[in-house]
mmCIF file of C-alpha atoms in Angstrom:
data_model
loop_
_atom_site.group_PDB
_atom_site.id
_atom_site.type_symbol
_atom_site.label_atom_id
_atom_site.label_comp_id
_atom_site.label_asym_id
_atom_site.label_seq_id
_atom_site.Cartn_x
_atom_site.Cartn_y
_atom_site.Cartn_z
ATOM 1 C CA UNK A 1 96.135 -32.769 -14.150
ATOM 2 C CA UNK A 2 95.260 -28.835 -13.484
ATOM 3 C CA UNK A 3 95.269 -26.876 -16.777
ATOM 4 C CA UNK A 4 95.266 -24.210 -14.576
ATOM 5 C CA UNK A 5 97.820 -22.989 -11.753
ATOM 6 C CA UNK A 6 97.615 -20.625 -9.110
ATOM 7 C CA UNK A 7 101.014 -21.446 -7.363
ATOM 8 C CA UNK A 8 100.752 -18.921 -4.933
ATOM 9 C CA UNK A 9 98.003 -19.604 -1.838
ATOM 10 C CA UNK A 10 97.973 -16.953 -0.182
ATOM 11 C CA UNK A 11 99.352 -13.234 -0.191
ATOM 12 C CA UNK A 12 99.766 -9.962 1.996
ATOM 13 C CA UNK A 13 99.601 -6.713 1.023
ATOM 14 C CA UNK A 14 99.109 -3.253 2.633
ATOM 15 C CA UNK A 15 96.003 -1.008 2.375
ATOM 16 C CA UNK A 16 96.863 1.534 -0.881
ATOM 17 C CA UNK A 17 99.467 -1.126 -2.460
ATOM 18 C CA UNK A 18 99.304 -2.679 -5.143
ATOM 19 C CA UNK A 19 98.336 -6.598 -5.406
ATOM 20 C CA UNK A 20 99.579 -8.774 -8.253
ATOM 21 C CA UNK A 21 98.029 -12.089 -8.352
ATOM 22 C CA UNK A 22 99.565 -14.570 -10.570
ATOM 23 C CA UNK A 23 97.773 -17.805 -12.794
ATOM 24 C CA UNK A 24 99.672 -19.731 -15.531
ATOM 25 C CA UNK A 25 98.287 -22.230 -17.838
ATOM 26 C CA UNK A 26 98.635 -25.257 -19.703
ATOM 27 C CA UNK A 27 96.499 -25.417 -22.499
ATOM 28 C CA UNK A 28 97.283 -23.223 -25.266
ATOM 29 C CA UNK A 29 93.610 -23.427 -26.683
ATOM 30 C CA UNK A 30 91.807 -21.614 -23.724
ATOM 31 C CA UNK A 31 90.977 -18.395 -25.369
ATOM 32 C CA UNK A 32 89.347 -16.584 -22.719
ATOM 33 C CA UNK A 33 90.294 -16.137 -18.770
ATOM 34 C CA UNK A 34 88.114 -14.867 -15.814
ATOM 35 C CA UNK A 35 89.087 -13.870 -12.296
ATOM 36 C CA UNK A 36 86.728 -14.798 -9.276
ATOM 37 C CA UNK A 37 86.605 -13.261 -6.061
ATOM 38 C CA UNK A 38 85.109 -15.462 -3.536
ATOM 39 C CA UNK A 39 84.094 -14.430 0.546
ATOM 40 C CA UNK A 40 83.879 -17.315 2.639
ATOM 41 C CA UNK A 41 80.784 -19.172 2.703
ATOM 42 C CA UNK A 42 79.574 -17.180 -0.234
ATOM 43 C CA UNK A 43 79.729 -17.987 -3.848
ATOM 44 C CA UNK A 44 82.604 -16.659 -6.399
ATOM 45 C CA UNK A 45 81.512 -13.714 -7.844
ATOM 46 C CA UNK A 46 82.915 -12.918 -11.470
ATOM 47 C CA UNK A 47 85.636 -9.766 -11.180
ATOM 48 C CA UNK A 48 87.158 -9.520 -14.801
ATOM 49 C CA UNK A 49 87.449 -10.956 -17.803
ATOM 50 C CA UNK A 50 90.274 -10.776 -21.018
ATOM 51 C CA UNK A 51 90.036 -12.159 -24.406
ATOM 52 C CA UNK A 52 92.724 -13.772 -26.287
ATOM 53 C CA UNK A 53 93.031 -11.079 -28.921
ATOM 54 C CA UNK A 54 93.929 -8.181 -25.762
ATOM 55 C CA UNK A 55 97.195 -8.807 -23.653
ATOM 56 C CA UNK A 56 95.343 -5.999 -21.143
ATOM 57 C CA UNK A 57 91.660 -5.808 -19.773
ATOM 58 C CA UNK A 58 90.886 -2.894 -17.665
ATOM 59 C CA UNK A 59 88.269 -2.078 -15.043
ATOM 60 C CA UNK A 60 88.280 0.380 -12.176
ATOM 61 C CA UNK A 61 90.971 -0.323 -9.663
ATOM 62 C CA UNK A 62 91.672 -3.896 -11.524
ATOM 63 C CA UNK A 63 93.388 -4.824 -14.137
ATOM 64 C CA UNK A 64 93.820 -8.143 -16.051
ATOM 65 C CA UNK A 65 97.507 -8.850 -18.178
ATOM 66 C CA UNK A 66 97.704 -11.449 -20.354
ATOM 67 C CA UNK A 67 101.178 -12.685 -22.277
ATOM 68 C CA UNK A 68 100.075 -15.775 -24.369
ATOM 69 C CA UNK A 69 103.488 -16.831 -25.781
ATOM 70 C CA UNK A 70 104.338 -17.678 -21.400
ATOM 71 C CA UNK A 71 100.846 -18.808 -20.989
ATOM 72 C CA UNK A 72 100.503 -16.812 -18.093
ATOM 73 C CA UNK A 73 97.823 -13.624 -16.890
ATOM 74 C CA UNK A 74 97.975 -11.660 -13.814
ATOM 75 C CA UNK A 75 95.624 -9.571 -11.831
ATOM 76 C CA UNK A 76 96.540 -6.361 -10.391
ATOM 77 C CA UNK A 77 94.628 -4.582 -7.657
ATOM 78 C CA UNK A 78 95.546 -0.715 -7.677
ATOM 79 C CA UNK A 79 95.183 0.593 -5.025
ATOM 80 C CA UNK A 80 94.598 -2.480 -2.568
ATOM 81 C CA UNK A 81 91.767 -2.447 -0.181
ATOM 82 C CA UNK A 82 90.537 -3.650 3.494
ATOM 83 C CA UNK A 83 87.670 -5.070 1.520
ATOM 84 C CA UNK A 84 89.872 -6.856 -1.035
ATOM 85 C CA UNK A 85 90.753 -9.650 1.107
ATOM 86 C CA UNK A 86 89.246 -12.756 -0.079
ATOM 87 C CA UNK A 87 90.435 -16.091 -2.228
ATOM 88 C CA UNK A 88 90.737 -15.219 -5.876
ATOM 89 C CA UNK A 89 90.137 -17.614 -8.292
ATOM 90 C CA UNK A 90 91.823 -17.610 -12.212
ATOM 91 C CA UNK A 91 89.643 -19.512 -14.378
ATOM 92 C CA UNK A 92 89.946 -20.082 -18.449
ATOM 93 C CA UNK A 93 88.161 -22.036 -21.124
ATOM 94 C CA UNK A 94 88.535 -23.010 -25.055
ATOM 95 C CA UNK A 95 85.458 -21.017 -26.832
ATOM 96 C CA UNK A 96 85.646 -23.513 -29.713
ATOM 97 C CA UNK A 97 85.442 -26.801 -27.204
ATOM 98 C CA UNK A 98 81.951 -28.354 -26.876
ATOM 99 C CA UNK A 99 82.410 -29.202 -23.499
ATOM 100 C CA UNK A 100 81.375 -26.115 -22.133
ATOM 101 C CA UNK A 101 83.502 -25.331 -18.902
ATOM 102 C CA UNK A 102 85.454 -23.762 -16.874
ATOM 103 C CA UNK A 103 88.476 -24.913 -15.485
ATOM 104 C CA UNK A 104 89.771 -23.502 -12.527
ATOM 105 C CA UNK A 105 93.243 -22.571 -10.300
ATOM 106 C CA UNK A 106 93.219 -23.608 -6.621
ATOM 107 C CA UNK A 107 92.936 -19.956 -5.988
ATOM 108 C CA UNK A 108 94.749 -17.363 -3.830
ATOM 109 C CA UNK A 109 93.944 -16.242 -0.342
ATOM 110 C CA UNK A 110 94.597 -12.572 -0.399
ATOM 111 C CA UNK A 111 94.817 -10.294 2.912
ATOM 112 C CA UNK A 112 95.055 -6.346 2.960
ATOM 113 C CA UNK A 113 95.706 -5.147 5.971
ATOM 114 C CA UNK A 114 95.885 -1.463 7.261
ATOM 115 C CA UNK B 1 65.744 -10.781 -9.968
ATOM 116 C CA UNK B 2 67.066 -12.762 -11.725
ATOM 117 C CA UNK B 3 69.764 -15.338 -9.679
ATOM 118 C CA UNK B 4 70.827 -19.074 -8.866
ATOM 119 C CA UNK B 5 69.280 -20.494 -5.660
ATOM 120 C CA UNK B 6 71.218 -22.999 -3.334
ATOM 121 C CA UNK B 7 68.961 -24.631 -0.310
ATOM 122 C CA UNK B 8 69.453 -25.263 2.048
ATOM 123 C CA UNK B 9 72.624 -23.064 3.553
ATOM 124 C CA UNK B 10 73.636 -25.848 6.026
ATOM 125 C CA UNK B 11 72.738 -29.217 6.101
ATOM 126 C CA UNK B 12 73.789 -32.094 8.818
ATOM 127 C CA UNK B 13 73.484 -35.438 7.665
ATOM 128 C CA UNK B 14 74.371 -38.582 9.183
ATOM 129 C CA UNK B 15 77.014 -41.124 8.016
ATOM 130 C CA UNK B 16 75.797 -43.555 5.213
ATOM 131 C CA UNK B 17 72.278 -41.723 4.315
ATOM 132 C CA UNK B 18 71.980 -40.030 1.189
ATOM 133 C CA UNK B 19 70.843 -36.335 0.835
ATOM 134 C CA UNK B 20 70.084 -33.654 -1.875
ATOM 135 C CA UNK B 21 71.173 -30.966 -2.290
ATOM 136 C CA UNK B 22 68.580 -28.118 -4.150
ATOM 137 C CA UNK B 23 69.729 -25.384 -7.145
ATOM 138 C CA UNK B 24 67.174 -23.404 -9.026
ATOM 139 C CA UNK B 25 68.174 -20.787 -11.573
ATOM 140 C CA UNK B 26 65.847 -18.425 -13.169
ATOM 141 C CA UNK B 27 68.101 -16.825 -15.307
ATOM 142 C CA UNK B 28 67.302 -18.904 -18.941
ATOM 143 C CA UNK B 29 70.571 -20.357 -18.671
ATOM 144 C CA UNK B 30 71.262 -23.722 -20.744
ATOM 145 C CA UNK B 31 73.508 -25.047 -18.862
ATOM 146 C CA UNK B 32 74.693 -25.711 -15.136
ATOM 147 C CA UNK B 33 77.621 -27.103 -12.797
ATOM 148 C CA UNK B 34 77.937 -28.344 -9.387
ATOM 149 C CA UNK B 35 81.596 -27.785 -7.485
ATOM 150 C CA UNK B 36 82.932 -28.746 -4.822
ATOM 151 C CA UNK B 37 85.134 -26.351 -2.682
ATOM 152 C CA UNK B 38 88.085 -27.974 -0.258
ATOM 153 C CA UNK B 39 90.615 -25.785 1.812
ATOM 154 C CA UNK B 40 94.091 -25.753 -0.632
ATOM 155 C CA UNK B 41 91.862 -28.182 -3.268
ATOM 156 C CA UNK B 42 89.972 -24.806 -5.510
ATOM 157 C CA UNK B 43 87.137 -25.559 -7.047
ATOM 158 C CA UNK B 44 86.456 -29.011 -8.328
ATOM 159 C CA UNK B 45 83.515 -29.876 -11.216
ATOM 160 C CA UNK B 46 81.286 -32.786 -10.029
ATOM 161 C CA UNK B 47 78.732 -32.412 -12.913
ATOM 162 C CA UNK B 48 77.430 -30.300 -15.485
ATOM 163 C CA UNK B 49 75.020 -30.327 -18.222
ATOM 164 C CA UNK B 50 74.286 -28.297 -21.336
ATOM 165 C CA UNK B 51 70.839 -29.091 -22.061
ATOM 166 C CA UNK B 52 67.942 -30.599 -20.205
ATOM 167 C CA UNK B 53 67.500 -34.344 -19.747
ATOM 168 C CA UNK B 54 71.864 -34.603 -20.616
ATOM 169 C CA UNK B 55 74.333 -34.388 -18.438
ATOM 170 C CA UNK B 56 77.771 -35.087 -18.031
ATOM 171 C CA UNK B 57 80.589 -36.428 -15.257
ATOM 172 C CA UNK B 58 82.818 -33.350 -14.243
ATOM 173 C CA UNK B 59 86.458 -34.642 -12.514
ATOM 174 C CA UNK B 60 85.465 -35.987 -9.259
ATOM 175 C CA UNK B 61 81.615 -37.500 -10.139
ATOM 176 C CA UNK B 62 82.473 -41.231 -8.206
ATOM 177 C CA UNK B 63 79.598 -41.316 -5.146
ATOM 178 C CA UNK B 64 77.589 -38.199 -6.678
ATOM 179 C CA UNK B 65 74.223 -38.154 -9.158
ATOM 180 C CA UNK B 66 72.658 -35.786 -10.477
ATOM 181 C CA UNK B 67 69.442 -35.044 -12.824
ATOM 182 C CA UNK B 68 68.505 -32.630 -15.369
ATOM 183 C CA UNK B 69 64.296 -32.715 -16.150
ATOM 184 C CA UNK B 70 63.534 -29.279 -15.761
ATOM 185 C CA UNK B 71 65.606 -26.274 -17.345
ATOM 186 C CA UNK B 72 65.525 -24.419 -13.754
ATOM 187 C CA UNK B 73 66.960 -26.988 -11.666
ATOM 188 C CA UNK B 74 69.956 -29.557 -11.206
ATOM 189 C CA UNK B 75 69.583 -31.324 -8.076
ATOM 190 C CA UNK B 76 73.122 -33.189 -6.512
ATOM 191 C CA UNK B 77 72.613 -36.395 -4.686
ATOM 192 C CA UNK B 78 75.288 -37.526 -2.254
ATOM 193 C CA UNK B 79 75.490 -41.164 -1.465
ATOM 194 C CA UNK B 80 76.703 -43.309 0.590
ATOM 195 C CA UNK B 81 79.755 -44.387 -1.469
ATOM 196 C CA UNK B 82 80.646 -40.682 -1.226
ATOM 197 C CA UNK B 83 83.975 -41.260 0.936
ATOM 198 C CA UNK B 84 84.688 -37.299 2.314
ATOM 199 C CA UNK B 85 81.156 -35.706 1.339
ATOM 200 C CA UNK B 86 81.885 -33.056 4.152
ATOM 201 C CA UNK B 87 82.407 -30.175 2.085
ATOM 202 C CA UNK B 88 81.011 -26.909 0.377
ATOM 203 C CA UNK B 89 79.492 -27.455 -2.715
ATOM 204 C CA UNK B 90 78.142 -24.378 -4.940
ATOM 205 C CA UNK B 91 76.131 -24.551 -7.877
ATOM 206 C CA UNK B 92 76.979 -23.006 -11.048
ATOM 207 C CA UNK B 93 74.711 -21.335 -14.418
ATOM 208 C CA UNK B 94 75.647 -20.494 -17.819
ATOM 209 C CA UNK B 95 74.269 -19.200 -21.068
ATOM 210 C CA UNK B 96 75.726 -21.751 -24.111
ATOM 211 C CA UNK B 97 78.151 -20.592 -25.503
ATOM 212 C CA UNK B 98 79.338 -20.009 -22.268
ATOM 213 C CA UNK B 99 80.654 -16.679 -21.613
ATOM 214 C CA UNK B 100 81.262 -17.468 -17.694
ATOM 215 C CA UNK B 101 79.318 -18.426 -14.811
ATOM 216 C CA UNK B 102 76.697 -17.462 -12.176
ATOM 217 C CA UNK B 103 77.335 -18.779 -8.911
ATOM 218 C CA UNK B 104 74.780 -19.512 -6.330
ATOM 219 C CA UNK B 105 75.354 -18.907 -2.537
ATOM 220 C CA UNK B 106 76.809 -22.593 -1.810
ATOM 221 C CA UNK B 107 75.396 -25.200 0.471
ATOM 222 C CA UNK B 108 77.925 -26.421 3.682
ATOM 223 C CA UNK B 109 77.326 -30.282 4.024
ATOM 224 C CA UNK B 110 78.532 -31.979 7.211
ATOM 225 C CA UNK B 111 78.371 -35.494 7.339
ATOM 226 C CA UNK B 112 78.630 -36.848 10.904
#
């Protein structure tokens, strides 16, 4: 059962646009939520992270939004890049669970072309 | 530097052998993962443990072992009762409480 839904695969966006990828979730007790990019044949590399307590997390040209009471967060990519394309994985957690994990979306193929 | 170390890159194996798959960490972390990565199927947890010498079954642990005897490293076995074992696996690091994950390079396993 995925706690954690990325229900779009893939997605194409033009060089200088913006890209809003989209993650929803099941579990209201996750508390925190990562993005991953990931090349292929490389490993995920973190991106961005938001807390709970913030509906917005920003960092350069990326910005996480999180609106608990949908249980859903989105990543937006101002302006889009060439080197943008690559499969972004949503990720999210409990901070109070002992378990100790992550639990992941299926992730979404992003392409920027020129 | 500090980092998570997956060897080797590649590895060919023949149908029905086992084979090990290597992931150091020198980064103090308590704990570690090992994924597995298949096209439309995201990332899926095989194992993970918190604390040397413990470790714990992840989602999809049927045909995979693993042990935990030295802080730095988590080795993955993949039997023989392993029925798709073709896939890219990548091991994972994190400081407890976890706070996220460190991600080694992966290792591509093709079972022939």
């Amino acid at each position: 059962d995925q706690q954690v839904k990325q229900n779009s695969p893939s997605l194409s966006v033009q060089e200088g646009r913006i890209s809003i990828l989209n993650c929803d979730y099941t579990n209201s007790m996750f508390d925190y939520f990562l993005w991953y990019k990931k090349y292929p044949a490389e490993g995920p590399t973190f991106l961005i992270s938001i807390s709970s307590i913030k509906d917005k997390n920003e960092d350069g040209r990326f910005t996480v939004f999180l609106n608990k009471s949908a249980k859903h967060l989105s990543l937006h990519i101002v302006p889009s890049q060439p080197g943008d394309s690559a499969v972004y994985f949503c990720a999210a957690f409990d901070r109070g669970s002992t378990l100790g994990r992550l639990y992941f979306g299926r992730g979404t193929q992003l392409t920027v072309w020129p | 530097d500090g980092g998570i170390t997956q060897s080797p890159k590649y590895l060919f194996r023949k149908e029905g052998q086992n084979v090990t798959l290597s992931c150091e960490q020198n980064l103090n972390h308590d704990a570690m993962y090992w994924y597995r990565q298949d096209p439309g199927q995201g990332l899926r947890l095989i194992y993970y443990s918190q604390i040397v010498n413990d470790f714990q079954k992840g989602d999809i642990a049927e045909g995979y072992s693993v042990s935990r005897e030295k802080k730095e490293s988590f080795p993955l076995t993949v039997t023989s009762a392993q029925k798709n074992p073709t896939a890219f696996y990548l091991c994972a690091s994190s400081q407890v409480p976890l706070d996220g994950y460190t991600f080694g390079s992966g290792t591509r396993l093709t079972v022939v």
